Short mmCIF file of N, CA and C and ligand atoms in Angstrom, two decimals:
data_model
loop_
_atom_site.label_atom_id
_atom_site.label_comp_id
_atom_site.label_asym_id
_atom_site.label_seq_id
_atom_site.Cartn_x
_atom_site.Cartn_y
_atom_site.Cartn_z
N MET A 1 34.65 108.46 167.53
CA MET A 1 33.55 107.57 167.55
C MET A 1 33.08 107.41 166.04
N SER A 2 32.72 106.24 165.53
CA SER A 2 32.02 106.41 164.24
C SER A 2 30.79 106.55 164.12
N ASN A 3 30.02 106.79 165.22
CA ASN A 3 28.63 107.29 165.16
C ASN A 3 28.18 108.24 164.13
N ILE A 4 26.90 108.13 163.37
CA ILE A 4 26.69 109.46 162.86
C ILE A 4 25.79 110.11 164.23
N ASP A 5 25.91 111.56 164.28
CA ASP A 5 25.24 112.10 165.27
C ASP A 5 24.11 112.89 164.36
N VAL A 6 23.19 112.78 164.52
CA VAL A 6 21.91 113.62 163.91
C VAL A 6 21.14 114.15 164.84
N ASP A 7 20.65 115.66 164.63
CA ASP A 7 19.77 116.25 165.04
C ASP A 7 20.24 116.73 166.83
N ALA A 8 21.52 117.04 166.65
CA ALA A 8 21.78 117.33 168.27
C ALA A 8 20.92 118.59 168.52
N VAL A 9 20.81 118.63 170.09
CA VAL A 9 20.04 119.81 170.46
C VAL A 9 20.69 120.10 171.85
N VAL A 10 20.83 121.48 171.94
CA VAL A 10 21.35 122.08 173.22
C VAL A 10 20.68 122.38 174.36
N LEU A 11 20.65 121.75 175.31
CA LEU A 11 19.56 122.32 176.37
C LEU A 11 20.58 122.98 177.68
N PRO A 12 20.02 123.90 178.45
CA PRO A 12 20.41 124.83 179.05
C PRO A 12 20.66 123.88 180.61
N VAL A 13 21.62 123.88 181.27
CA VAL A 13 21.34 123.40 182.70
C VAL A 13 21.86 124.34 183.73
N ARG A 14 20.86 124.93 183.78
CA ARG A 14 21.11 126.22 184.83
C ARG A 14 20.10 126.46 185.95
N SER A 15 19.29 126.19 185.99
CA SER A 15 18.14 125.69 187.06
C SER A 15 17.67 124.42 187.21
N ASP A 16 16.83 124.37 188.65
CA ASP A 16 15.98 123.07 188.72
C ASP A 16 14.90 122.99 187.57
N GLU A 17 14.48 123.58 187.33
CA GLU A 17 13.33 123.84 186.20
C GLU A 17 14.06 123.36 185.05
N ASP A 18 15.19 123.47 184.51
CA ASP A 18 15.86 123.54 183.37
C ASP A 18 16.00 121.65 183.61
N VAL A 19 16.40 121.02 185.00
CA VAL A 19 16.69 119.71 184.70
C VAL A 19 15.31 118.81 184.47
N VAL A 20 14.09 119.39 185.01
CA VAL A 20 12.94 118.79 184.87
C VAL A 20 12.46 119.05 183.21
N ARG A 21 12.95 120.20 182.56
CA ARG A 21 12.62 120.22 181.13
C ARG A 21 13.56 118.99 180.42
N LEU A 22 14.90 119.01 180.94
CA LEU A 22 15.83 117.91 180.31
C LEU A 22 15.14 116.62 180.30
N ARG A 23 14.81 116.07 181.61
CA ARG A 23 14.43 114.89 181.91
C ARG A 23 12.95 114.60 180.94
N GLN A 24 12.60 115.65 180.56
CA GLN A 24 10.84 115.39 179.50
C GLN A 24 11.65 115.31 178.33
N SER A 25 12.78 116.05 177.93
CA SER A 25 13.24 115.85 176.76
C SER A 25 13.82 114.63 176.48
N VAL A 26 14.65 114.25 177.11
CA VAL A 26 15.35 112.79 177.33
C VAL A 26 14.39 111.99 177.08
N ARG A 27 13.22 111.73 177.98
CA ARG A 27 12.13 110.68 177.85
C ARG A 27 11.55 110.70 176.29
N GLU A 28 11.26 111.71 175.89
CA GLU A 28 10.83 111.92 174.66
C GLU A 28 11.52 111.49 173.35
N GLN A 29 13.10 111.63 173.74
CA GLN A 29 13.91 111.18 172.74
C GLN A 29 14.14 109.76 172.75
N MET A 30 14.10 109.24 173.96
CA MET A 30 14.30 107.62 174.02
C MET A 30 12.91 106.95 173.48
N ILE A 31 11.55 107.62 173.99
CA ILE A 31 10.54 107.08 173.16
C ILE A 31 10.61 107.02 171.92
N ALA A 32 10.99 108.10 171.25
CA ALA A 32 11.10 108.34 169.86
C ALA A 32 11.99 107.23 169.14
N ALA A 33 13.18 106.84 169.89
CA ALA A 33 14.22 105.81 169.46
C ALA A 33 13.68 104.47 169.43
N GLY A 34 12.44 104.35 170.33
CA GLY A 34 12.12 103.24 170.40
C GLY A 34 12.32 102.19 171.87
N PHE A 35 12.80 102.94 172.58
CA PHE A 35 13.71 102.23 173.96
C PHE A 35 12.63 101.75 174.87
N SER A 36 13.18 100.70 175.43
CA SER A 36 11.90 99.83 176.51
C SER A 36 11.73 100.87 177.57
N LEU A 37 10.74 100.35 178.43
CA LEU A 37 10.56 101.51 179.49
C LEU A 37 11.81 101.55 180.44
N ILE A 38 12.25 100.63 180.63
CA ILE A 38 13.21 99.99 181.96
C ILE A 38 14.58 101.06 180.90
N ASP A 39 14.87 100.92 179.55
CA ASP A 39 15.84 101.86 179.28
C ASP A 39 15.70 103.24 179.43
N GLN A 40 14.64 103.81 179.19
CA GLN A 40 14.14 104.87 179.11
C GLN A 40 14.52 105.49 180.30
N THR A 41 13.83 105.04 181.48
CA THR A 41 14.25 105.19 182.93
C THR A 41 15.68 105.28 183.53
N LYS A 42 16.48 104.11 182.86
CA LYS A 42 18.14 103.96 183.19
C LYS A 42 18.56 105.43 182.58
N MET A 43 18.32 105.73 181.33
CA MET A 43 19.00 107.00 180.84
C MET A 43 18.32 108.22 181.53
N ILE A 44 17.03 108.44 181.92
CA ILE A 44 16.63 109.58 182.43
C ILE A 44 17.28 109.80 183.90
N THR A 45 17.38 108.47 184.37
CA THR A 45 18.20 108.84 185.85
C THR A 45 19.34 109.03 185.75
N ALA A 46 20.06 108.49 185.01
CA ALA A 46 21.64 108.97 185.05
C ALA A 46 21.53 110.11 184.36
N ALA A 47 20.97 110.93 183.38
CA ALA A 47 20.96 112.24 183.00
C ALA A 47 20.72 113.37 183.92
N SER A 48 19.49 112.54 185.05
CA SER A 48 19.28 113.50 186.04
C SER A 48 20.67 113.81 187.07
N GLU A 49 20.91 112.63 187.19
CA GLU A 49 22.31 112.57 188.25
C GLU A 49 23.37 113.47 187.64
N LEU A 50 23.46 113.62 186.15
CA LEU A 50 24.84 114.35 185.60
C LEU A 50 24.43 115.63 185.49
N ALA A 51 22.97 115.88 185.42
CA ALA A 51 22.30 117.36 185.40
C ALA A 51 22.67 118.09 186.63
N ARG A 52 22.28 117.30 187.94
CA ARG A 52 22.40 118.08 189.18
C ARG A 52 23.98 118.11 189.42
N ASN A 53 25.05 117.31 188.94
CA ASN A 53 26.31 117.74 189.02
C ASN A 53 26.57 118.84 188.54
N THR A 54 26.12 119.13 187.21
CA THR A 54 26.53 120.14 186.47
C THR A 54 25.89 121.40 186.97
N LEU A 55 24.91 121.46 187.69
CA LEU A 55 24.30 122.55 188.27
C LEU A 55 24.98 122.56 189.44
N ARG A 56 25.30 121.65 190.33
CA ARG A 56 25.60 121.90 191.70
C ARG A 56 26.98 122.23 192.03
N TYR A 57 27.79 121.46 191.05
CA TYR A 57 29.32 121.55 191.52
C TYR A 57 30.16 122.18 190.13
N GLY A 58 29.32 122.18 188.91
CA GLY A 58 29.90 122.94 187.90
C GLY A 58 29.56 124.33 187.86
N GLY A 59 28.40 124.53 188.43
CA GLY A 59 28.15 126.15 188.18
C GLY A 59 27.27 126.44 187.28
N GLY A 60 26.77 125.30 186.71
CA GLY A 60 25.62 125.44 185.46
C GLY A 60 26.24 125.25 184.27
N GLY A 61 25.82 124.77 183.38
CA GLY A 61 26.23 124.36 181.93
C GLY A 61 25.11 124.14 180.90
N GLU A 62 25.58 123.20 180.35
CA GLU A 62 24.49 122.76 179.33
C GLU A 62 24.51 121.42 178.71
N ALA A 63 23.55 120.86 178.18
CA ALA A 63 23.61 119.10 177.81
C ALA A 63 23.17 119.22 176.56
N HIS A 64 23.95 118.55 175.44
CA HIS A 64 23.83 118.12 173.93
C HIS A 64 23.16 116.79 174.12
N MET A 65 22.15 116.82 173.25
CA MET A 65 21.53 115.64 173.01
C MET A 65 21.29 115.36 171.71
N GLU A 66 21.49 114.00 171.35
CA GLU A 66 21.59 113.76 169.97
C GLU A 66 20.97 112.05 169.81
N LYS A 67 20.58 112.14 168.67
CA LYS A 67 19.98 110.64 168.04
C LYS A 67 21.20 110.05 167.53
N LEU A 68 21.52 108.61 168.01
CA LEU A 68 22.94 108.33 167.18
C LEU A 68 22.32 106.87 166.20
N LEU A 69 23.34 106.98 165.29
CA LEU A 69 23.39 105.78 164.53
C LEU A 69 24.66 104.98 164.09
N ASN A 70 24.58 103.73 164.39
CA ASN A 70 25.97 102.75 164.16
C ASN A 70 25.47 102.04 163.20
N GLY A 71 25.49 102.22 161.89
CA GLY A 71 24.97 101.14 160.90
C GLY A 71 23.28 101.07 161.41
N ALA A 72 22.57 100.00 161.57
CA ALA A 72 21.11 100.11 161.68
C ALA A 72 20.97 100.10 163.19
N ARG A 73 21.95 100.43 163.88
CA ARG A 73 21.65 100.65 165.54
C ARG A 73 21.29 101.78 165.86
N LYS A 74 20.35 102.23 166.46
CA LYS A 74 19.99 103.41 167.06
C LYS A 74 20.43 103.67 168.65
N GLY A 75 20.63 104.85 168.87
CA GLY A 75 21.08 105.52 169.90
C GLY A 75 21.04 106.54 170.66
N VAL A 76 20.81 107.14 171.67
CA VAL A 76 20.78 108.36 172.20
C VAL A 76 22.01 108.83 172.84
N GLY A 77 22.68 109.98 172.88
CA GLY A 77 23.91 110.28 173.34
C GLY A 77 23.49 111.80 174.36
N LEU A 78 24.42 111.45 175.32
CA LEU A 78 23.96 113.09 176.06
C LEU A 78 25.52 113.39 176.33
N THR A 79 25.45 114.50 176.38
CA THR A 79 26.85 115.16 176.97
C THR A 79 26.91 116.53 177.86
N PHE A 80 27.17 116.32 178.94
CA PHE A 80 26.88 117.65 180.09
C PHE A 80 28.21 118.39 179.96
N ILE A 81 28.36 119.62 179.61
CA ILE A 81 29.27 120.51 179.93
C ILE A 81 29.39 121.72 180.99
N ASP A 82 30.38 121.54 181.60
CA ASP A 82 30.27 123.00 182.35
C ASP A 82 31.53 123.46 182.36
N HIS A 83 31.88 124.81 182.78
CA HIS A 83 33.21 125.47 183.02
C HIS A 83 33.52 125.68 184.52
N GLY A 84 33.08 124.76 185.28
CA GLY A 84 33.07 124.87 186.83
C GLY A 84 34.46 124.69 187.10
N PRO A 85 34.96 124.11 188.60
CA PRO A 85 36.38 124.11 188.99
C PRO A 85 36.73 122.75 188.48
N GLY A 86 36.18 121.51 187.80
CA GLY A 86 36.65 120.34 187.67
C GLY A 86 37.00 119.36 188.53
N ILE A 87 37.21 118.35 188.44
CA ILE A 87 37.36 117.24 189.32
C ILE A 87 38.97 116.78 189.26
N PRO A 88 39.61 117.06 190.49
CA PRO A 88 40.85 116.82 190.42
C PRO A 88 41.15 115.17 190.52
N ASP A 89 40.54 114.60 191.10
CA ASP A 89 40.89 113.06 191.33
C ASP A 89 39.72 112.16 190.53
N ILE A 90 39.69 111.69 189.28
CA ILE A 90 38.46 111.28 188.66
C ILE A 90 38.41 109.87 189.32
N PRO A 91 39.34 108.86 189.46
CA PRO A 91 39.03 107.71 189.67
C PRO A 91 38.23 107.80 191.47
N ARG A 92 38.63 108.75 192.25
CA ARG A 92 38.01 108.97 193.60
C ARG A 92 36.43 109.22 193.54
N ALA A 93 36.45 110.31 192.17
CA ALA A 93 35.21 110.46 192.13
C ALA A 93 34.17 109.93 191.84
N LEU A 94 34.51 109.13 190.87
CA LEU A 94 33.73 107.68 190.48
C LEU A 94 33.66 106.57 191.34
N THR A 95 34.09 106.68 192.71
CA THR A 95 33.88 105.68 193.84
C THR A 95 32.54 106.07 194.67
N ASP A 96 31.63 104.88 194.47
CA ASP A 96 30.62 104.86 195.31
C ASP A 96 30.68 105.08 196.66
N GLY A 97 29.73 106.35 197.09
CA GLY A 97 29.54 106.90 198.19
C GLY A 97 30.67 108.28 198.80
N TYR A 98 31.63 108.70 197.65
CA TYR A 98 32.61 109.70 197.32
C TYR A 98 31.97 110.94 197.14
N THR A 99 31.36 111.60 198.10
CA THR A 99 31.18 113.18 197.79
C THR A 99 31.64 114.15 198.37
N THR A 100 31.71 115.22 197.98
CA THR A 100 32.38 116.52 198.38
C THR A 100 31.29 117.35 198.95
N GLY A 101 29.90 117.42 198.51
CA GLY A 101 28.78 118.20 198.69
C GLY A 101 27.80 117.56 199.65
N GLY A 102 28.05 116.54 200.45
CA GLY A 102 27.32 116.11 201.33
C GLY A 102 26.18 115.52 200.67
N GLY A 103 26.19 114.41 199.72
CA GLY A 103 25.19 113.76 198.84
C GLY A 103 25.30 112.56 199.35
N MET A 104 25.15 111.58 198.13
CA MET A 104 25.01 110.28 198.45
C MET A 104 26.45 109.40 197.63
N GLY A 105 27.02 110.29 196.81
CA GLY A 105 28.31 109.97 196.00
C GLY A 105 28.08 108.80 195.23
N LEU A 106 26.25 108.53 194.88
CA LEU A 106 26.44 107.59 193.86
C LEU A 106 25.86 108.05 192.52
N GLY A 107 26.08 109.20 192.07
CA GLY A 107 25.69 110.04 191.01
C GLY A 107 26.30 109.64 189.97
N LEU A 108 27.74 109.54 189.78
CA LEU A 108 28.57 109.56 188.64
C LEU A 108 28.86 108.08 188.64
N SER A 109 28.88 107.40 189.74
CA SER A 109 29.11 105.94 189.91
C SER A 109 27.64 105.09 189.32
N GLY A 110 26.73 105.70 189.50
CA GLY A 110 25.31 105.18 189.07
C GLY A 110 25.24 105.56 187.42
N ALA A 111 25.50 106.63 187.02
CA ALA A 111 25.40 107.06 185.61
C ALA A 111 25.94 105.72 185.12
N LYS A 112 27.46 105.72 185.36
CA LYS A 112 28.21 104.80 184.52
C LYS A 112 27.84 103.51 184.39
N ARG A 113 27.12 103.14 185.51
CA ARG A 113 26.36 101.76 185.32
C ARG A 113 25.43 101.56 184.51
N LEU A 114 24.49 102.93 184.58
CA LEU A 114 22.98 102.79 183.93
C LEU A 114 23.16 102.93 182.62
N ALA A 115 24.43 103.36 182.01
CA ALA A 115 24.61 104.08 180.57
C ALA A 115 25.22 102.94 180.10
N ASP A 116 25.51 102.45 178.56
CA ASP A 116 26.12 101.65 177.88
C ASP A 116 27.74 102.33 177.78
N GLU A 117 27.48 103.59 177.45
CA GLU A 117 28.91 103.93 177.12
C GLU A 117 29.17 105.18 178.42
N PHE A 118 30.41 105.53 178.89
CA PHE A 118 30.39 106.74 179.84
C PHE A 118 32.04 107.13 179.53
N GLU A 119 31.91 108.53 179.35
CA GLU A 119 33.44 109.13 179.37
C GLU A 119 33.38 110.42 180.31
N LEU A 120 34.46 110.37 181.13
CA LEU A 120 34.71 111.58 182.04
C LEU A 120 35.78 112.23 181.49
N GLU A 121 35.88 113.59 181.11
CA GLU A 121 37.06 114.48 181.12
C GLU A 121 36.94 115.59 181.95
N SER A 122 37.86 115.73 182.70
CA SER A 122 38.12 116.98 183.76
C SER A 122 39.20 117.24 183.99
N ALA A 123 39.29 118.45 184.41
CA ALA A 123 40.77 118.95 184.74
C ALA A 123 40.45 120.18 186.09
N PRO A 124 41.36 120.19 186.62
CA PRO A 124 40.93 121.44 187.84
C PRO A 124 41.23 122.61 187.14
N GLY A 125 40.29 123.56 187.26
CA GLY A 125 40.47 124.92 186.72
C GLY A 125 39.81 124.86 184.75
N GLN A 126 39.48 123.99 184.56
CA GLN A 126 38.92 123.70 183.10
C GLN A 126 37.79 123.26 182.89
N GLY A 127 37.16 122.88 184.01
CA GLY A 127 35.58 122.28 183.80
C GLY A 127 35.43 120.91 183.50
N THR A 128 34.37 120.51 183.29
CA THR A 128 34.23 118.59 183.02
C THR A 128 32.90 118.64 182.26
N THR A 129 33.62 117.43 181.36
CA THR A 129 32.54 116.99 180.51
C THR A 129 32.04 115.49 180.83
N VAL A 130 31.00 115.45 180.83
CA VAL A 130 30.78 113.73 180.86
C VAL A 130 29.77 113.49 179.72
N ARG A 131 30.06 112.36 179.11
CA ARG A 131 29.33 111.91 177.94
C ARG A 131 28.60 110.50 178.22
N ILE A 132 26.96 110.09 178.03
CA ILE A 132 26.70 108.85 178.16
C ILE A 132 25.83 108.61 176.92
N CYS A 133 25.95 107.21 176.48
CA CYS A 133 25.28 106.79 175.64
C CYS A 133 24.42 105.66 175.91
N LYS A 134 23.33 105.72 175.57
CA LYS A 134 22.51 104.05 175.21
C LYS A 134 22.21 103.83 174.14
N TRP A 135 22.26 102.46 173.93
CA TRP A 135 22.18 101.90 172.51
C TRP A 135 21.02 100.92 172.50
N LYS A 136 20.07 101.08 171.54
CA LYS A 136 19.07 100.13 171.63
C LYS A 136 19.27 98.61 171.34
N PRO A 137 19.08 97.76 172.08
CA PRO A 137 19.25 96.38 171.84
C PRO A 137 18.57 96.00 170.46
N TYR A 138 19.24 94.88 169.64
CA TYR A 138 18.45 94.45 168.61
C TYR A 138 17.22 93.54 168.84
N1 ADP B 1 30.35 118.91 187.01
C1 ADP B 1 31.10 118.49 188.37
N2 ADP B 1 32.25 119.41 188.37
C2 ADP B 1 32.83 119.32 189.37
N3 ADP B 1 32.96 118.33 190.45
C3 ADP B 1 32.16 117.52 189.86
C4 ADP B 1 30.92 117.27 189.16
N4 ADP B 1 30.40 116.25 189.27
C5 ADP B 1 30.78 115.45 190.06
N5 ADP B 1 31.89 116.33 190.88
C6 ADP B 1 32.73 115.54 191.88
O1 ADP B 1 32.33 114.43 192.22
C7 ADP B 1 31.82 113.92 193.60
C8 ADP B 1 30.90 112.49 193.28
O2 ADP B 1 29.53 113.15 192.36
P1 ADP B 1 28.38 112.01 192.65
O3 ADP B 1 28.96 110.76 192.28
O4 ADP B 1 27.42 112.85 191.61
O5 ADP B 1 27.80 112.59 194.32
P2 ADP B 1 27.47 113.68 194.78
O6 ADP B 1 26.54 114.20 193.65
O7 ADP B 1 26.31 112.74 195.75
O8 ADP B 1 28.19 114.32 195.52
C9 ADP B 1 31.09 115.32 193.72
O9 ADP B 1 30.54 115.14 195.39
C10 ADP B 1 31.79 116.05 193.29
O10 ADP B 1 32.98 116.44 194.10
MG1 MG B 2 25.77 113.87 191.96
#
């Protein structure tokens, strides 16, 4: 990516309390970048879903949060990393309603819809990395 990443922070995702703190940090970062309340809410919702997956399915991990700049355009990027069992069938995991944990199966697909960019890398036995970005409209 050609975006300049500034001020990356690493946030632990190992407990419910970490998820609460992460939501607050994302909110602050989105406000600092000047995002609308709607975009703040979209990014916080997507971040919550991905953090819950990191905890529940990935056995915990971390989130990297960074301010993005692409020319004059501002954004916020979030990357969730775990070293859990991984996702054997990614297209299936991205299908609305698919869950292996008795959930709603809308976390990954919802996060993909709510973000402007979405990347999922995972392999069985190697863990999972999910990256989302939100860009401020001009
Ligand atoms: N970090 C992860 N590690 C391993 N599997 C995952 C991870 N995140 C998601 N998955 C798999 O993808 C499925 C769909 O996730 P999601 O859409 O968030 O729905 P839900 O959390 O309700 O199950 C999960 O049930 C799980 O099988
Ligand atoms: Mg989920």
